[in-house]
Amino acid sequence: MKQAMIIKSIKNHIQADPISFHTPGHKGGNLIPDQMQIQSGGLWEYDLTEIPGLDNLHKPEGCIKEAQEEAARLFKAKKTHFLVNGSSVGIHSAIMALAHDKYIFVPRHVHKSIYNATILANAKPIYLPVAFEEKSGIPLGIEPEVLKRFILDYPKCKVIILPNPNYQGISYQLEEIIYLAKKNDIKVIIDEAHGSHFLFHKSLPKSGLELGADIVIQSWHKTLPVLTQGSVLHEGNNYQGPDLSPFINMLQTTSPSYLLLASLDSCRVFLAEKGQEILEETYHKLIDFNKKVTTLTTFTINFALKEQRDFLKLNLSSEVFSGLEIDKILRERFQIFSELSEENYILFIFSLKVEDTVLNRLLEALTQIDQMARKKNAKIEKIQKNIYNIIPEQGLAPRDAFYGNKKMISLDVAVGRICGEFILKYPPGIPLVVPGEMIDFKMLEILKGDIAFRDKREIMIMDDI
């Protein structure tokens, strides 16, 4: 019998007894809502389609309509749309609805899906530089004063999209930014992919829904016990704009997975019944865990004192090892998998419900790495570059570049040419260069100096331009 290679790889990974500190939120099935507790063979029975009694996601009138209405009540939204194509389809729908052929403010540290949406909508992005944390080089968000200046410079721009939190779990001055936007009649879209749980604990940052955002898109699967791709789009209570359903229906699959829909609905019940209680327990466990980590002398917890930090995310830096080196040690020696590693830090995402055995295993691994670091007795030089303040000159609109003729050339001779592709690291999926932007000497230096691009020898550029 021939081997199904994907299944083989998945089985090999599971048999190694891994610990997940990355998405999805159910952590390999360790946290499953009661109503999704079905035998593995039963998964096939749940994989159904739009037959009488099961409603239709594209025109919900029965059980799906009721489930979405209950989700809206739980999240205090005007309306909630279930998404089975991930948050990307919600982001694309929102930007197509509000920014078609229009200007939109886009912080430079947002996910690739937002740039893709500007191409789909033929939107005109106005890129905003972002502040960064000097010690780690991690992007934080846009400063209110920066937005004030851009609002004056671009009075016709009436849409802004903001991440809450950013990939590293920081919600940066969001309340002031949203207030400033609404004061100037600017529609606010929030990419809350990593903040689906914010409404359920007082020590978490505020959700965009609480702060008056028009549209909030959440990837429930990232931090909640939901199958991958399960997401939602919420319309804020003050939303006044085009009906979003036609955009969502155009972009979303016409064969929606009932497994994903069941996963979303069961999570909604789980949050209503247990969300606050479980997060309160987890909060105290992680406070205690963080205290233990601070005793490891070669490690530093980034943003430890920030009130606007997601406590389900742990961002660590080492005096001796890079984040990439720590990640390699954790994977190869301890079967522990982080969410993201960079030169200056490593990022872990905890589940809504964390088991003591999981915390103990991570602490033991970090303790051993700390001991290795102290024996090494050498500090690494950290290089902090705020690459998200480097906004290349635009030679073409993103859409024109996307559809234009392109060719591959050597990266060494790309200076002065218009880029025809996204250049980005994944994760976190944040582009350094967007189609239509000029490659200059500064960007070439960044690409050649970043370990993630060390094997990149060629670049797609616009032909005959």
C-alpha positions as a printed Julia matrix, in Angstrom:
465×3 Matrix{Float64}:
   0.0    0.0     0.0
   1.29   3.45   -0.88
   1.9    5.8     2.05
  -0.1    9.02    2.39
   2.85  11.3     3.07
   0.95  14.09    4.82
  -0.67  11.6     7.2
   2.71   9.92    7.79
   4.34  13.25    8.68
   1.48  14.18   11.02
   1.63  10.79   12.74
   5.41  11.05   13.17
   5.0   14.47   14.76
   2.28  13.24   17.15
   4.25  10.14   18.16
   7.18  12.34   19.25
   4.99  13.66   22.11
   5.39  17.35   21.18
   4.3   20.33   23.25
   2.63  23.15   21.35
   3.28  26.79   22.19
   1.93  27.85   18.8
  -1.44  28.05   17.07
  -4.07  26.53   16.9
  -5.62  27.23   20.28
  -6.74  23.66   21.0
  -3.04  22.66   21.23
  -3.22  19.35   19.45
  -6.62  18.44   20.84
  -5.72  19.02   24.49
  -8.51  21.58   24.92
 -11.75  20.58   23.21
 -15.18  22.04   23.98
 -17.5   19.42   25.46
 -19.84  19.47   22.48
 -16.97  18.73   20.06
 -15.89  15.62   21.99
 -16.55  13.11   19.22
 -14.7    9.93   18.3
 -12.22  10.32   15.46
 -14.33   8.09   13.22
 -17.28  10.36   13.92
 -15.53  13.25   12.21
 -16.64  11.83    8.87
 -20.25  11.77   10.05
 -20.03  15.47   10.91
 -18.68  16.34    7.46
 -22.01  17.27    5.88
 -23.4   19.79    3.41
 -26.35  22.17    2.96
 -29.25  19.75    3.26
 -32.67  20.53    4.77
 -32.34  21.14    8.48
 -28.65  22.13    8.34
 -29.12  25.66    6.95
 -26.86  27.43    4.43
 -23.91  29.63    5.42
 -24.45  31.8     2.33
 -28.07  32.48    3.25
 -28.51  31.5     6.9
 -32.09  31.18    8.08
 -31.95  28.32   10.6
 -29.3   26.86   12.93
 -26.4   28.85   11.43
 -28.35  32.1    11.71
 -29.17  31.33   15.36
 -25.56  30.42   16.16
 -24.25  33.64   14.59
 -26.81  35.71   16.5
 -25.78  34.06   19.78
 -22.12  34.78   18.97
 -22.97  38.44   18.31
 -24.72  38.66   21.69
 -21.76  37.07   23.45
 -19.25  39.44   21.85
 -21.58  42.47   22.09
 -21.52  42.94   18.32
 -24.23  44.19   15.99
 -23.82  41.15   13.76
 -21.43  38.2    13.52
 -20.48  36.29   10.38
 -18.88  32.83   10.63
 -15.84  32.42    8.37
 -14.52  29.05    7.19
 -11.7   30.44    5.03
  -9.78  32.02    7.9
  -9.59  35.67    8.88
  -8.13  36.54    5.5
 -11.56  36.29    3.87
 -12.96  38.68    6.49
 -10.15  41.16    5.97
 -10.57  40.99    2.2
 -14.33  41.5     2.52
 -14.02  44.47    4.87
 -11.47  46.3     2.73
 -13.34  45.59   -0.49
 -16.53  46.95    1.09
 -15.04  50.1     2.62
 -11.97  50.98    0.56
 -12.7   50.04   -3.07
 -10.86  52.6    -5.23
 -10.25  54.64   -2.04
  -7.39  55.55    0.26
  -6.77  53.43    3.36
  -4.29  53.97    6.2
  -2.18  50.82    6.65
   0.42  50.47    9.45
   3.51  48.93    7.95
   3.61  45.94   10.35
   0.33  44.31    9.28
  -0.24  40.84    7.84
   0.12  40.01    4.16
  -3.63  39.4     3.85
  -4.22  43.14    4.28
  -1.88  43.98    1.42
  -3.62  41.32   -0.68
  -6.94  42.97    0.14
  -5.72  46.33   -1.18
  -4.92  44.59   -4.46
  -8.36  42.97   -4.64
 -10.1   46.26   -3.8
  -7.81  48.45   -5.91
  -7.4   50.44   -2.72
  -4.73  53.12   -2.37
  -2.7   52.3     0.75
  -1.17  55.12    2.77
   1.53  53.38    4.8
   2.1   54.43    8.41
   5.48  54.0    10.13
   5.4   52.18   13.46
   7.17  52.6    16.78
   9.3   49.75   18.06
  10.66  48.45   21.35
  14.35  49.35   21.36
  15.69  46.41   23.37
  14.16  43.67   21.24
  13.48  45.49   17.98
   9.85  44.33   18.12
   7.29  46.57   16.34
   4.67  48.04   18.66
   2.21  50.11   16.65
   1.54  53.59   15.38
   1.85  56.66   17.57
  -1.22  58.94   17.82
   0.9   61.92   16.79
   1.92  60.1    13.62
  -1.71  59.4    12.74
  -2.64  63.04   13.41
   0.0   64.16   10.93
  -1.14  61.71    8.27
  -4.8   62.68    8.72
  -3.83  66.28    7.98
  -1.74  65.24    4.98
  -4.39  62.88    3.55
  -7.82  64.36    4.36
  -9.52  62.16    1.74
  -8.48  58.95    3.51
 -11.5   57.73    5.49
 -10.55  54.12    6.33
  -7.89  52.67    8.61
  -7.0   49.08    9.49
  -5.19  48.24   12.72
  -3.9   45.03   14.31
  -5.04  44.28   17.87
  -2.82  42.89   19.19
   0.24  42.72   16.98
   1.81  39.33   16.35
   3.81  39.6    19.57
   0.71  40.24   21.7
   0.98  44.01   22.2
  -2.04  46.29   21.92
  -0.46  49.7    21.41
  -2.41  52.9    22.22
  -5.43  51.48   20.44
  -8.06  53.4    22.4
  -6.48  56.74   21.54
  -5.96  55.76   17.91
  -9.59  54.66   17.46
 -10.85  57.81   19.19
  -8.74  59.94   16.85
  -9.99  58.05   13.8
 -13.67  58.27   14.76
 -13.28  61.97   15.56
 -12.21  62.45   11.94
 -14.99  60.27   10.45
 -12.58  57.47    9.59
 -13.95  53.92    9.45
 -11.96  51.54   11.66
 -11.26  47.91   10.72
  -9.52  45.82   13.37
  -7.5   42.73   12.51
  -7.99  40.98   15.86
  -6.66  37.63   14.65
  -4.72  37.06   17.88
  -7.21  38.74   20.24
 -10.35  36.59   20.11
 -10.14  36.0    23.88
  -9.74  39.64   24.95
 -13.34  40.11   26.09
 -13.07  37.36   28.67
 -10.54  38.72   31.19
 -10.07  42.16   32.71
  -6.26  41.94   32.56
  -6.24  41.5    28.8
  -6.17  44.42   26.34
  -9.56  45.7    25.23
 -11.17  44.3    22.12
 -11.8   46.64   19.21
 -15.5   45.89   19.76
 -15.3   47.58   23.17
 -13.55  50.61   21.71
 -16.04  51.41   18.95
 -14.42  49.82   15.89
 -16.65  49.42   12.84
 -15.49  45.92   11.84
 -13.5   43.4    13.88
 -12.12  40.2    12.36
 -10.99  37.42   14.72
  -9.14  34.16   14.08
 -10.81  32.06   16.74
  -8.59  29.13   15.8
  -5.41  30.96   16.85
  -6.12  31.26   20.57
  -9.45  29.49   21.12
 -10.3   25.77   20.89
 -11.41  25.9    17.25
 -10.26  23.97   14.18
  -7.8   25.78   11.92
  -9.46  28.32    9.56
 -12.4   28.85   11.9
 -12.8   32.63   12.19
 -15.45  35.34   12.51
 -16.19  38.85   11.31
 -18.05  41.1    13.77
 -19.88  44.26   12.76
 -19.54  46.83   15.54
 -22.69  48.29   17.09
 -22.09  51.63   15.37
 -21.24  50.17   11.97
 -22.89  52.02    9.1
 -21.71  50.93    5.72
 -22.28  48.49    2.87
 -23.85  45.11    3.59
 -20.86  42.82    4.1
 -22.63  39.56    3.24
 -22.25  39.84   -0.57
 -18.49  40.36   -0.21
 -18.1   37.46    2.22
 -20.24  35.18    0.06
 -18.27  36.04   -3.07
 -14.92  35.24   -1.45
 -15.86  32.35    0.83
 -16.1   28.76   -0.39
 -19.48  27.58   -1.63
 -18.77  24.26    0.11
 -18.35  25.35    3.74
 -17.1   22.72    6.16
 -19.68  21.76    8.76
 -16.82  20.55   10.94
 -15.54  24.13   11.04
 -19.01  25.54   11.62
 -19.6   23.04   14.44
 -16.21  23.94   15.88
 -17.08  27.66   15.9
 -20.49  27.11   17.45
 -19.25  24.74   20.16
 -16.51  27.24   21.04
 -19.15  29.95   21.37
 -20.95  27.81   23.97
 -17.64  26.99   25.67
 -16.75  30.68   26.01
 -20.17  31.61   27.34
 -20.08  28.88   29.98
 -16.41  28.6    30.92
 -14.35  31.31   29.2
 -13.93  33.74   32.1
 -13.41  31.01   34.7
 -10.72  29.2    32.7
  -8.88  32.41   31.77
  -8.85  33.52   35.41
  -7.21  30.25   36.41
  -4.73  30.46   33.54
  -3.9   34.08   34.36
  -2.74  33.18   37.87
  -0.8   30.16   36.63
   1.06  32.26   34.07
   1.81  35.03   36.58
   3.47  32.37   38.74
   5.22  30.85   35.73
   6.59  34.23   34.62
   8.01  34.81   38.11
   9.91  31.54   37.83
  11.22  32.46   34.39
  12.55  35.78   35.73
  14.86  33.81   38.07
  16.68  32.49   34.99
  19.45  35.07   34.87
  20.23  34.96   31.14
  16.6   35.38   30.06
  14.49  38.53   29.89
  10.73  38.69   29.47
   9.97  41.42   26.96
   7.07  43.74   27.82
   6.76  42.18   31.31
   5.39  45.41   32.79
   3.17  46.45   29.9
  -0.51  46.63   30.82
  -1.48  46.2    27.17
   0.14  42.78   26.8
  -1.67  39.53   26.08
  -0.72  37.29   29.0
  -1.2   34.19   26.81
   1.95  35.21   24.94
   5.46  34.93   26.37
   8.18  36.83   24.56
  11.69  35.93   25.7
  15.16  37.24   24.9
  18.47  35.69   25.92
  21.78  37.39   26.63
  23.69  34.5    25.06
  21.54  32.73   22.47
  19.51  34.12   19.61
  15.83  33.31   19.43
  16.61  31.06   16.46
  19.16  29.1    18.5
  16.75  28.7    21.43
  14.05  27.46   19.07
  16.41  24.87   17.57
  17.41  23.57   21.02
  13.79  23.36   22.17
  12.71  21.45   19.06
  15.61  19.04   18.82
  16.19  18.26   22.5
  12.81  18.8    24.13
  10.17  18.44   21.4
   8.86  21.9    22.31
   7.59  24.06   19.45
   7.34  27.84   19.67
   5.16  30.11   17.56
   7.94  32.35   16.23
  11.68  32.84   16.61
  13.77  35.79   15.46
  17.35  36.89   16.05
  16.4   38.87   19.17
  13.56  36.86   20.71
  11.36  33.78   20.79
   7.57  33.79   21.13
   5.34  31.24   22.87
   1.52  31.15   22.76
  -0.25  29.46   25.67
  -3.66  27.84   25.56
  -6.68  29.28   27.34
  -6.23  26.35   29.71
  -2.65  25.38   30.55
  -1.72  22.16   32.32
   0.93  22.16   35.03
   2.83  19.4    33.22
   3.15  21.62   30.14
   4.43  24.58   32.16
   6.86  22.36   34.07
   8.23  20.88   30.87
   8.84  24.31   29.34
  10.38  25.66   32.55
  12.73  22.68   32.8
  13.84  23.19   29.19
  14.41  26.93   29.71
  16.3   26.19   32.93
  18.67  23.86   31.08
  19.18  26.44   28.32
  19.88  29.06   30.99
  22.52  26.76   32.51
  24.07  26.25   29.07
  24.13  30.01   28.56
  25.87  30.68   31.88
  28.56  28.11   31.08
  29.08  29.7    27.69
  29.85  33.01   29.43
  29.59  35.13   26.29
  26.98  37.68   25.35
  25.67  38.05   21.83
  25.43  41.43   20.17
  21.81  42.3    19.5
  21.03  44.3    16.38
  17.86  46.35   16.56
  16.49  47.62   13.29
  13.04  49.07   12.95
  12.5   47.75    9.45
   8.82  48.71    9.63
   9.74  52.38    9.48
  11.46  51.8     6.16
   8.74  52.43    3.61
  10.13  52.06    0.08
   9.21  54.49   -2.66
   6.18  53.34   -4.63
   6.76  53.01   -8.36
   3.43  51.37   -9.17
   0.16  50.78   -7.38
   0.13  47.3    -5.78
  -2.65  46.11   -8.11
  -0.85  47.32  -11.25
   2.33  45.57  -10.14
   0.47  42.37   -9.29
  -1.06  42.12  -12.77
   1.93  43.49  -14.7
   4.58  41.57  -16.62
   7.49  40.39  -14.48
  10.84  38.67  -14.72
  13.47  37.23  -12.38
  16.82  38.97  -11.97
  19.73  38.68   -9.57
  19.17  40.41   -6.25
  22.57  42.07   -6.67
  21.35  44.17   -9.62
  17.84  44.9    -8.3
  18.54  48.39   -6.93
  16.4   50.95   -8.74
  13.97  48.35  -10.06
  10.29  47.94   -9.15
   9.56  44.83   -7.12
   6.93  42.47   -8.53
   6.51  40.17   -5.52
   5.98  40.2    -1.77
   9.23  39.83    0.13
   8.39  38.59    3.6
   9.2   36.18    6.41
   6.58  33.61    7.35
   5.8   33.65   10.19
   4.85  36.4    10.91
   3.75  37.09    7.32
   4.59  40.8     7.39
   6.04  42.06    4.08
   9.25  44.06    3.93
   8.6   44.92    0.29
   5.22  45.04   -1.47
   4.63  44.66   -5.23
   5.11  48.03   -6.88
   7.8   49.3    -4.48
  11.32  50.31   -5.45
  14.32  48.32   -4.27
  16.94  50.71   -2.9
  20.38  50.18   -1.33
  18.98  50.27    2.2
  16.47  47.49    1.49
  19.11  45.45   -0.32
  21.33  45.71    2.77
  18.45  44.51    5.0
  17.69  41.54    2.76
  21.32  40.47    2.59
  21.8   40.9     6.34
  18.71  38.98    7.47
  19.23  35.26    8.04
  15.73  34.54    6.73
  16.76  35.73    3.25
  20.28  34.27    3.14
  19.28  31.84    0.37
  17.47  34.48   -1.69
  19.54  35.07   -4.79
  16.89  36.34   -7.2
  13.98  38.72   -7.1
  10.87  39.17   -9.23
  10.82  42.66  -10.75
   8.57  44.45  -13.22
   9.59  43.84  -16.81
  10.35  46.79  -19.1
   9.94  49.37  -16.31
